[in-house]
Short mmCIF file of C-alpha atoms in Angstrom, two decimals:
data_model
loop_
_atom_site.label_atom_id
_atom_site.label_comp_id
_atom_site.label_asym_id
_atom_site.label_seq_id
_atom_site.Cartn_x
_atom_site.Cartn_y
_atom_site.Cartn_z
CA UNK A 913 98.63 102.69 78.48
CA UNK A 914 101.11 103.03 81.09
CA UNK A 915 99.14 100.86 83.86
CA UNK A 916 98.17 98.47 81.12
CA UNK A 917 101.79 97.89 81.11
CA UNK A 918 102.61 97.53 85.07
CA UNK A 919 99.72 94.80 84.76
CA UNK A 920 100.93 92.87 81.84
CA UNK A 921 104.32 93.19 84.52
CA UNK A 922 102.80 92.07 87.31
CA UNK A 923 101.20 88.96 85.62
CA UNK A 924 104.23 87.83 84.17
CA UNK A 925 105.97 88.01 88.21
CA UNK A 926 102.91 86.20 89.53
CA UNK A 927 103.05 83.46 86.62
CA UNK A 928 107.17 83.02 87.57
CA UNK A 929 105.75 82.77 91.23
CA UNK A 930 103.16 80.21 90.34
CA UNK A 931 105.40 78.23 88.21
CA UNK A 932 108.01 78.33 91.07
CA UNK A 933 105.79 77.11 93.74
CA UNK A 934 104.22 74.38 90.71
CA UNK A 935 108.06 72.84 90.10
CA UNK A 936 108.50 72.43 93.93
CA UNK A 937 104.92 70.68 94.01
CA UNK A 938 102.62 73.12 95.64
CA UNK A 939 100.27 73.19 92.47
CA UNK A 940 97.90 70.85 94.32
CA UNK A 941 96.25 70.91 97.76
CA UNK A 942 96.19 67.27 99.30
CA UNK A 943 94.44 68.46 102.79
CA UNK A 944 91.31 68.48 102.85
CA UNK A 945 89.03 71.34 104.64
CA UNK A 946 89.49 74.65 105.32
CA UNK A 947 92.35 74.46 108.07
CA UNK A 948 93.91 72.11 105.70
CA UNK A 949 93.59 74.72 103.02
CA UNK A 950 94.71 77.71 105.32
CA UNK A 951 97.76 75.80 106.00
CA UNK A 952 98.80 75.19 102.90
CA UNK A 953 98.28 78.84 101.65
CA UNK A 954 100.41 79.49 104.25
CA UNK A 955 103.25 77.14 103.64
CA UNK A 956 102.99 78.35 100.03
CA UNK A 957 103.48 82.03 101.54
CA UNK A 958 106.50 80.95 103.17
CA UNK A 959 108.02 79.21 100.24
CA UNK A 960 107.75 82.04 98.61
CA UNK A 961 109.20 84.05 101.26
CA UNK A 962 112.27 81.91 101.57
CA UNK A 963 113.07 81.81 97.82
CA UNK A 964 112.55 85.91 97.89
CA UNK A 965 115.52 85.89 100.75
CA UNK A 966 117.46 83.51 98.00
CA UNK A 967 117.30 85.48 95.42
CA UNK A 968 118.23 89.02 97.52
CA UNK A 969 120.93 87.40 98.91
CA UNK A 970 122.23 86.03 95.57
CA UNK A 971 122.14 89.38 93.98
CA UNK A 972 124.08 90.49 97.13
CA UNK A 973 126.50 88.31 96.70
CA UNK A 974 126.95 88.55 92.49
CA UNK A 975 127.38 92.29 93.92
CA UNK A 976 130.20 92.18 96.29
CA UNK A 977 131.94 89.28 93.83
CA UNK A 978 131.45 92.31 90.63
CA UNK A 979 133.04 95.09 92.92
CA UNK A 980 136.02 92.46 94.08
CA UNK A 981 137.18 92.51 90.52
CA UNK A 982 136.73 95.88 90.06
CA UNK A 983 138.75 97.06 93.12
CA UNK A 984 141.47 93.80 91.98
CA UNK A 985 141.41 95.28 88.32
CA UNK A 986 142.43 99.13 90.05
CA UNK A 987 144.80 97.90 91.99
CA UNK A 988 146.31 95.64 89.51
CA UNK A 989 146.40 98.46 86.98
CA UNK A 990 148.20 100.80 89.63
CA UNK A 991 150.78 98.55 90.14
#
């Protein structure tokens, strides 16, 4: 049951990736060949990449903003 549920998981983060790279119009392949396929695979890769970075560095940065009002709340409330 319990690796049933890291699947069902795992699908749902590869359909968010998939719909990701879809909205920013990788869903289709217009090369044509293999080394046109290879490099498109690996733009898509990198795309993917870069939005990974985004989102880690968003989080970072909802983090220090959350503990910046939590230090400004202390120091307000020792005051």
């Amino acid at each position: 049951m319990e690796e049933f549920v890291k699947a069902r998981r795992a699908h749902s983060a590869v359909e968010s990736a998939i719909n990701a790279l879809q909205v920013h119009g990788l869903d289709k392949c217009p090369d044509h060949g293999m080394g046109g396929f290879k490099r498109y695979v690996a733009l898509a890769i990198v795309a993917r990449n870069i939005r990974r970075i985004g989102n880690i560095l968003w989080q970072q940065d909802v983090e220090r903003e959350r503990k910046a009002i939590k230090r400004n709340l202390k120091h307000q409330q020792a005051a």
